mmCIF file of C-alpha atoms in Angstrom:
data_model
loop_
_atom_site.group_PDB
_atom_site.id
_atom_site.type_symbol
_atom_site.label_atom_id
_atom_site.label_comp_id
_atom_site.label_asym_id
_atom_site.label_seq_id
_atom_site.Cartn_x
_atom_site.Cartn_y
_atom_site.Cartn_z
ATOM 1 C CA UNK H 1 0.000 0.000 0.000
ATOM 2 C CA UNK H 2 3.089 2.359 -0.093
ATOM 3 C CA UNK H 3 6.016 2.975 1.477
ATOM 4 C CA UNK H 4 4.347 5.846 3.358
ATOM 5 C CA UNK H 5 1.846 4.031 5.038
ATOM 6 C CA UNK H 6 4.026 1.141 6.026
ATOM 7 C CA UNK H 7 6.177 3.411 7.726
ATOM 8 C CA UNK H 8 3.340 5.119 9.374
ATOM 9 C CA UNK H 9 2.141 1.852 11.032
ATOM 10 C CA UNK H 10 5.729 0.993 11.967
ATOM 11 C CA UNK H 11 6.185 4.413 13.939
ATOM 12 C CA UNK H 12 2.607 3.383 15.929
ATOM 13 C CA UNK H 13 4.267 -0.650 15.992
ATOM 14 C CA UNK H 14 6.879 1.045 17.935
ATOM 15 C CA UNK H 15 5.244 3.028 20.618
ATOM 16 C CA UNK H 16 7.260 5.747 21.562
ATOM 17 C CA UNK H 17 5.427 8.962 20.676
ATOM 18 C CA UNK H 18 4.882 11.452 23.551
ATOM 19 C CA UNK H 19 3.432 14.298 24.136
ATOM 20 C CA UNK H 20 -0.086 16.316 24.245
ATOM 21 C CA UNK H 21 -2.039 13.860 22.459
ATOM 22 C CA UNK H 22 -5.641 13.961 21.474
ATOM 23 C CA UNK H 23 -8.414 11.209 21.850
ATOM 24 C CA UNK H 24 -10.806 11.524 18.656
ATOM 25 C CA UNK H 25 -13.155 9.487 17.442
ATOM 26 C CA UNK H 26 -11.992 6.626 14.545
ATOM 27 C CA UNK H 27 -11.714 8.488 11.194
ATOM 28 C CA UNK H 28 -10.872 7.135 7.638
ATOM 29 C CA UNK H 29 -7.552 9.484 8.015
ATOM 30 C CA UNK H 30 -4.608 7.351 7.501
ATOM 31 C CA UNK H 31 -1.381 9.519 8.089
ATOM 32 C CA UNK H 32 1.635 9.281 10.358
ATOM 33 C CA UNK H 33 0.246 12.160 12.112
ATOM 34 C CA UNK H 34 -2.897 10.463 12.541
ATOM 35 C CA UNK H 35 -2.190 7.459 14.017
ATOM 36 C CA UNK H 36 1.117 9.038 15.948
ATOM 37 C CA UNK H 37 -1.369 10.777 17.794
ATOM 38 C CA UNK H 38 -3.159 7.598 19.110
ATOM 39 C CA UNK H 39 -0.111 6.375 21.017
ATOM 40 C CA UNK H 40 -0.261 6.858 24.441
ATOM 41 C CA UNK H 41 2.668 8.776 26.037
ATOM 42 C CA UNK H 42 5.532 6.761 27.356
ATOM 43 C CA UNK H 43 5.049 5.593 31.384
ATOM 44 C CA UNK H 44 7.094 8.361 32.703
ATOM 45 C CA UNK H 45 5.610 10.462 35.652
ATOM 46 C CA UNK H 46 6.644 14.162 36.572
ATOM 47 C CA UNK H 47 9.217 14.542 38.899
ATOM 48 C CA UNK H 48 8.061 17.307 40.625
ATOM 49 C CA UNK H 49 4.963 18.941 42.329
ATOM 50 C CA UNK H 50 2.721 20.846 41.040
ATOM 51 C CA UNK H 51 3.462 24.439 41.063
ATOM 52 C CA UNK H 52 1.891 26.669 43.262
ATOM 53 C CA UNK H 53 0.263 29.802 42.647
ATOM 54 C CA UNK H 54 2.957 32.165 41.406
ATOM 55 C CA UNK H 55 3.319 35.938 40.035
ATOM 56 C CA UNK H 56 3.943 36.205 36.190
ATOM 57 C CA UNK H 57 4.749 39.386 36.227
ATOM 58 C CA UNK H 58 7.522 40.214 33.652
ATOM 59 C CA UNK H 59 11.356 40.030 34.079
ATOM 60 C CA UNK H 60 12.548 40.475 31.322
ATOM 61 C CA UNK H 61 10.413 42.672 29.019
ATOM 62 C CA UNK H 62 12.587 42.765 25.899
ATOM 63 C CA UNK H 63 12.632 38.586 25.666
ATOM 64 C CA UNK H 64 9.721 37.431 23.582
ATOM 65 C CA UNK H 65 8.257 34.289 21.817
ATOM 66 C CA UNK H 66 5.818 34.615 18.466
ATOM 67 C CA UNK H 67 4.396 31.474 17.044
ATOM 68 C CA UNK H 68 3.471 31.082 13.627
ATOM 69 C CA UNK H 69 0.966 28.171 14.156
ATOM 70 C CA UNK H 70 0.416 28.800 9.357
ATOM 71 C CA UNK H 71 4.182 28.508 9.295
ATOM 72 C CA UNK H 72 4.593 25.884 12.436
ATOM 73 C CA UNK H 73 7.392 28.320 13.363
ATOM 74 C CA UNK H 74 8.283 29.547 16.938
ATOM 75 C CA UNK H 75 10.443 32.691 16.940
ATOM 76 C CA UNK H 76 12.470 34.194 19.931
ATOM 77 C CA UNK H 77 12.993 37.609 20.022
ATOM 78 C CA UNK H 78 15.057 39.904 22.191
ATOM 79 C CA UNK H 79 13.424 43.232 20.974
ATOM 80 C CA UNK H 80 13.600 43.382 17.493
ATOM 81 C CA UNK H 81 16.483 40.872 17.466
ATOM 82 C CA UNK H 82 15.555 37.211 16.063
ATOM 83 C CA UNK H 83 17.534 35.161 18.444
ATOM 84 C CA UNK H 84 16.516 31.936 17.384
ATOM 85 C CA UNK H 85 14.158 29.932 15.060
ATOM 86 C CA UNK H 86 12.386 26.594 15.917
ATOM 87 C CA UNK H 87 9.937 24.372 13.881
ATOM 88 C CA UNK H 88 7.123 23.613 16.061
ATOM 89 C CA UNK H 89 4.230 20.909 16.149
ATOM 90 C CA UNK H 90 0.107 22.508 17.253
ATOM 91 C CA UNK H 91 -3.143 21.280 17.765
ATOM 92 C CA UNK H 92 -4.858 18.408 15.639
ATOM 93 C CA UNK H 93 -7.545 20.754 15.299
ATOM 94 C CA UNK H 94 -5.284 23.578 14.030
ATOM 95 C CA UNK H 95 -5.671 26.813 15.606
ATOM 96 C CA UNK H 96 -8.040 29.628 16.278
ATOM 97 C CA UNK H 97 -8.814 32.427 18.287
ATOM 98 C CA UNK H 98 -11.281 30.844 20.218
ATOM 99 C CA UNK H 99 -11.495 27.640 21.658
ATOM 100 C CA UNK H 100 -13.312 25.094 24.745
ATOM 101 C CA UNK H 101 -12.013 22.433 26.400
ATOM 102 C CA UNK H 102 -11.293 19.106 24.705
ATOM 103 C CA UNK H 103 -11.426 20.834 20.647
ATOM 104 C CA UNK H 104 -7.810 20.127 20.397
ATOM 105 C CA UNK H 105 -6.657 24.020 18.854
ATOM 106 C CA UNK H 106 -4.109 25.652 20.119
ATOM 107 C CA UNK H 107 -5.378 29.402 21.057
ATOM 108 C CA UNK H 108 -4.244 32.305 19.185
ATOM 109 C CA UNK H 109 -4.045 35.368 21.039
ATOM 110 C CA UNK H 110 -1.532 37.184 23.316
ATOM 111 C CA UNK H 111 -0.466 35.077 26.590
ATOM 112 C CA UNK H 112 2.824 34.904 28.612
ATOM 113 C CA UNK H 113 4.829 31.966 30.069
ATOM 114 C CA UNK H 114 3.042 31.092 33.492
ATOM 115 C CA UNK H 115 5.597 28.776 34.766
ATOM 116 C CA UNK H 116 8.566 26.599 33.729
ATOM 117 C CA UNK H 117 8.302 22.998 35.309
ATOM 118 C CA UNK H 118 11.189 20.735 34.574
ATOM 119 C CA UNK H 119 10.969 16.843 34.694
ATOM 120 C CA UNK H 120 7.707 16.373 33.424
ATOM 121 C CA UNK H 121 6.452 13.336 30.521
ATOM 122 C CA UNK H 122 7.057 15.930 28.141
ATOM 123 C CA UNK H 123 10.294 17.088 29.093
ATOM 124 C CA UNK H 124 10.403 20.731 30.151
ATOM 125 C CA UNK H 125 6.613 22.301 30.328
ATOM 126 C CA UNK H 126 6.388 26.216 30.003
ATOM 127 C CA UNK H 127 2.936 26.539 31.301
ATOM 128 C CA UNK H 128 0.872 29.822 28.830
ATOM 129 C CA UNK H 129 -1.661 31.774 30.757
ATOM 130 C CA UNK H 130 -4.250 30.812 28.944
ATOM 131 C CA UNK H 131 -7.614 31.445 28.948
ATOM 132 C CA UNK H 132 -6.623 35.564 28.492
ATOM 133 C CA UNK H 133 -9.204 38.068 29.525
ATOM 134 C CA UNK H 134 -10.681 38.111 26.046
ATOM 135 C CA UNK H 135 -10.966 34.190 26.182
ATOM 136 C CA UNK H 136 -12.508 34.842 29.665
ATOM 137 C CA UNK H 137 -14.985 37.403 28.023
ATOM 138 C CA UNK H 138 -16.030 35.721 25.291
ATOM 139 C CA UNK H 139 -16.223 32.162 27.250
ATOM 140 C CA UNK H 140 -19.096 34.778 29.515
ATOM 141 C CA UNK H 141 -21.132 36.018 26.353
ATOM 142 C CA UNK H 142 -21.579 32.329 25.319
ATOM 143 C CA UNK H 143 -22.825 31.030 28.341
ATOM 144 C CA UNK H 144 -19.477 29.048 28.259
ATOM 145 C CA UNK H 145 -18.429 29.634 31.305
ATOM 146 C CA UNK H 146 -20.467 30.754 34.557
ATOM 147 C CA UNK H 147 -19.752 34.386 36.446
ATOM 148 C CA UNK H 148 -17.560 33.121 38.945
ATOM 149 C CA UNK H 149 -15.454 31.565 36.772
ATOM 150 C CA UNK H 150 -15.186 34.708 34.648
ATOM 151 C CA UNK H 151 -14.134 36.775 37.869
ATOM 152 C CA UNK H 152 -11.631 33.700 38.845
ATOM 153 C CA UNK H 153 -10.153 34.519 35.773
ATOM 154 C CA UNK H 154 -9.863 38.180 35.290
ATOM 155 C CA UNK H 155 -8.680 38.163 38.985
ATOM 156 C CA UNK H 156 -5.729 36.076 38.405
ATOM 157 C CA UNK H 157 -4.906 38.194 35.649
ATOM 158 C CA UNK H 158 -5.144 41.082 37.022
ATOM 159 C CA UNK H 159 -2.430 40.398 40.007
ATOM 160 C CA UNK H 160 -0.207 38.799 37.617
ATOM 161 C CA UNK H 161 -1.035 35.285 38.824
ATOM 162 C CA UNK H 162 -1.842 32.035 36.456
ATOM 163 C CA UNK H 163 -5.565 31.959 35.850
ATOM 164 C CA UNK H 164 -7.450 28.601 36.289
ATOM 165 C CA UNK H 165 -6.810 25.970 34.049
ATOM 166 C CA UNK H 166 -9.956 23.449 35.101
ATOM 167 C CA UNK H 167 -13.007 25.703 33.617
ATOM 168 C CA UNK H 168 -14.663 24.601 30.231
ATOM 169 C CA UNK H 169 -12.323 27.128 28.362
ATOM 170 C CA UNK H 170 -10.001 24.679 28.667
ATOM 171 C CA UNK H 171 -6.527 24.734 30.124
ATOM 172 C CA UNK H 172 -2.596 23.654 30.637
ATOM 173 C CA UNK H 173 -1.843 24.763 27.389
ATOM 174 C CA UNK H 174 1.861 25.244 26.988
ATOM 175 C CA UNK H 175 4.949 24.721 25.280
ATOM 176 C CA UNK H 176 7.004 21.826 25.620
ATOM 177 C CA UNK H 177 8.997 18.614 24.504
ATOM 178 C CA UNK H 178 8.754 15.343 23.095
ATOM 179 C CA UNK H 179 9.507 13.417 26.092
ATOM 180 C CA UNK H 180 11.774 10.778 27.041
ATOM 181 C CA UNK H 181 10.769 8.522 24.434
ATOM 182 C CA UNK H 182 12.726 10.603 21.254
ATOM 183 C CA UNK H 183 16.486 11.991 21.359
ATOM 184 C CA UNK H 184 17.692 15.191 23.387
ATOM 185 C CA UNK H 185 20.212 15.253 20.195
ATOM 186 C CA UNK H 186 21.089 18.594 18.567
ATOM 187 C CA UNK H 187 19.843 16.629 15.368
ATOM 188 C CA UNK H 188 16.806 15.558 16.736
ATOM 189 C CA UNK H 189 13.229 17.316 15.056
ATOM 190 C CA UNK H 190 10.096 17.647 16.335
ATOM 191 C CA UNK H 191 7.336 15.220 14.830
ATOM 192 C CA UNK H 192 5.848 17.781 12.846
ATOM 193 C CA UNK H 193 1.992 18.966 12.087
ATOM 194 C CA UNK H 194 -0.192 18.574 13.771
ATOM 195 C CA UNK H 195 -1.150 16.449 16.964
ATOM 196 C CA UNK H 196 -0.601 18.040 20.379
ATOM 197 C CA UNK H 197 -4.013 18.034 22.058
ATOM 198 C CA UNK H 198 -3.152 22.364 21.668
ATOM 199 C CA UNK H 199 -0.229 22.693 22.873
ATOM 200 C CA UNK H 200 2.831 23.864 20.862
ATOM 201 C CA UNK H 201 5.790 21.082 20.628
ATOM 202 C CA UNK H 202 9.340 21.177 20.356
ATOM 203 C CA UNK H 203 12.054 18.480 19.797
ATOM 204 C CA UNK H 204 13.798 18.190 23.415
ATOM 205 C CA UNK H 205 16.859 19.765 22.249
ATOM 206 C CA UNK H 206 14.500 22.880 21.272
ATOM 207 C CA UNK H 207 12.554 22.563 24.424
ATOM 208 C CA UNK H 208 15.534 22.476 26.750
ATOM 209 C CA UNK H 209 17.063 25.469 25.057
ATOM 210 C CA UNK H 210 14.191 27.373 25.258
ATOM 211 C CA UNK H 211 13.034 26.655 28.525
ATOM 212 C CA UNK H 212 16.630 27.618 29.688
ATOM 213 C CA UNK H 213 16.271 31.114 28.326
ATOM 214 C CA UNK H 214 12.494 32.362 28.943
ATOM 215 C CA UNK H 215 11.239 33.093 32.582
ATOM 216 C CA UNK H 216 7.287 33.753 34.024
ATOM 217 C CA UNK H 217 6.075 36.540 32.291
ATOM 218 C CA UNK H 218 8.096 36.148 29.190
ATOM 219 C CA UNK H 219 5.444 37.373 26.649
ATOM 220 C CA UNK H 220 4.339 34.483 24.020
ATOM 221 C CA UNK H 221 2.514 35.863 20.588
ATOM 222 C CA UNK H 222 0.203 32.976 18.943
ATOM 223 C CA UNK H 223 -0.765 34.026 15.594
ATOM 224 C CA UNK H 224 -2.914 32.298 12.730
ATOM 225 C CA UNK H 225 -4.409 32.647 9.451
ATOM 226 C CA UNK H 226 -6.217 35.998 9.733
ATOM 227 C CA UNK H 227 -8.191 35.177 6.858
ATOM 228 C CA UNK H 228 -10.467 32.102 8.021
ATOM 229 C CA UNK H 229 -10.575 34.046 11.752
ATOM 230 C CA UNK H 230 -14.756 34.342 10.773
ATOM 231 C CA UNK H 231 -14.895 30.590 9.908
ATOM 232 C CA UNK H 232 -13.132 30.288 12.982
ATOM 233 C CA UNK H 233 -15.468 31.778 15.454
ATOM 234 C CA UNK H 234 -18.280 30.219 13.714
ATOM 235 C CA UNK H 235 -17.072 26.896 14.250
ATOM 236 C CA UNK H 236 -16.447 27.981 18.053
ATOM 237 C CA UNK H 237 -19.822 29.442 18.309
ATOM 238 C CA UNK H 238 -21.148 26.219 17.139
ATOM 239 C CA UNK H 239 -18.969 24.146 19.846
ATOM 240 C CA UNK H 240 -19.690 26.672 22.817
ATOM 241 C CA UNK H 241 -23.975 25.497 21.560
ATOM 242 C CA UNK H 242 -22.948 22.374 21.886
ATOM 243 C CA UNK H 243 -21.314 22.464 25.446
ATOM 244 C CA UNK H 244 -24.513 24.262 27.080
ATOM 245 C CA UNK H 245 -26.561 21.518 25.524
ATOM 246 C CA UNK H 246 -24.960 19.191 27.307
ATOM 247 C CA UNK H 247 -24.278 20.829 30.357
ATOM 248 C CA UNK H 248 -28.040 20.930 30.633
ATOM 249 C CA UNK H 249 -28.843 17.681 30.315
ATOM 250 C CA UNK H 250 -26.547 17.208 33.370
ATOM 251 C CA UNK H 251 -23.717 15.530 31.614
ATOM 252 C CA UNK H 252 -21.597 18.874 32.429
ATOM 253 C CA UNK H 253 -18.024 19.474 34.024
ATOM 254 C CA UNK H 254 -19.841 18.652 37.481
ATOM 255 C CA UNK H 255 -20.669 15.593 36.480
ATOM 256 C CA UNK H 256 -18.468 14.405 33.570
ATOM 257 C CA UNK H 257 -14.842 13.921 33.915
ATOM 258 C CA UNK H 258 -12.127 16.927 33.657
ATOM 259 C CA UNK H 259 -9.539 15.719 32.125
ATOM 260 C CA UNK H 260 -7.830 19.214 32.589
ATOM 261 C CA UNK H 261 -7.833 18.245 36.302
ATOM 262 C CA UNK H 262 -7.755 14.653 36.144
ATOM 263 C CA UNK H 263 -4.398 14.106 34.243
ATOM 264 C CA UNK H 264 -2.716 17.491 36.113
ATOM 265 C CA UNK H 265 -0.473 18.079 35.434
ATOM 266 C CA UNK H 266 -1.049 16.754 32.308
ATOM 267 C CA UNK H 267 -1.402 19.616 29.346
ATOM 268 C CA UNK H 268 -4.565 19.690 27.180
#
């Protein structure tokens, strides 16, 4: 059947792939990136404990991140200085300025690093603060999210703290590794498309330089294609219906399992 899809079942045959993966339904799809996103991450536990509350208040104001998730690019910046260039891994379902729990997109918008947590399945995890203030707004207008969540939110973001990552926004979105399972060599890539669960991935080598140079507060830019931003918020729209159907037939986060909290700390 082709020397494509051989090798595709041979990379699942092996059972190595880690990272942010996604759980969707079975589909006719039949690429690497399809079933590489099936394999469960390799049995390694964090190392350390989860981190507490903590400011994210800027350090170092010149040092920032902007990724491309059209051009699966991640660029560091020190002011207008490119500093470095890294191919990057995002969502199975792409990207877009809005998005809910369990849709798989990594969020565009403006965010900064929340935390840095070393030893993790993933290698190093630089924690986002996502959902931002206009996720946290919009989540409100679309019956998304209740009050008190919205105010949970804007509070932590307004004294420079991580906001909650366990609402139906969604949550532990970050940057990171491909684990223990792939090379820390130089040469090493990053499995690329996509088929984090919305995170944005790195090879380790690219992860553990990275994480070595950012810091909380480090701001992180995540753009997208401008041009299907309508489609977009349609197709959020249309999920955020969804979720309140449910949620009112009692199968809602009280009731169903949240896997933001469940697998802490775990990203989405």
């Amino acid at each position: 059947m082709g020397r494509w899809y051989h090798w595709s079942l041979a990379i699942v045959g092996m059972g190595f792939l880690g990272g942010c993966t996604s759980q969707l339904p079975p589909s006719q799809v039949h690429s690497v990136a399809y079933y590489a996103a099936r394999i469960p991450p390799p049995p390694v536990s964090p190392t350390i404990p989860a981190a507490p509350t903590q400011s994210v208040a800027p350090q170092n104001v010149t040092l920032h991140i902007v990724v491309n998730t059209e051009q699966r690019k991640l660029y560091l910046y020190r002011g207008p200085t490119l500093l470095a260039t890294y191919p990057v891994a995002i969502g199975f379902g792409g990207s877009a300025p809005r998005r809910i729990r369990g849709d798989d997109k990594t969020p565009v918008g403006h965010y900064h690093i929340g935390y840095v947590r070393w030893g993790t399945q993933y290698g190093p995890f630089m924690l986002l603060t996502y959902p931002n203030r206009r996720d946290a707004e919009w989540g409100l207008r679309e019956g998304v999210i209740t009050q008190s969540q919205y105010q949970a939110i804007v509070y932590a973001i307004d004294n420079g703290q991580v906001p909650p990552q366990n609402t139906p926004l969604g949550g532990y979105i970050g940057i990171h590794g491909m684990g223990p399972g792939f090379s820390y060599s130089r040469s090493a890539t990053v499995f690329p498309g996509r088929w984090t669960a919305g995170c944005v991935a790195l090879s380790n080598h690219d992860a553990q330089n990275l994480a070595g140079i950012v810091e909380p507060g480090t701001p992180v830019e995540i753009v997208g294609k401008v041009g299907s931003y309508g489609q977009q918020i349609g197709e959020s729209r249309r999920l955020a219906f969804q979720y309140r159907h449910v949620a009112d037939s009692g199968l809602g986060p009280s009731t169903s399992t949240d896997r933001d909290v469940v697998q802490k700390p775990q990203t989405e």
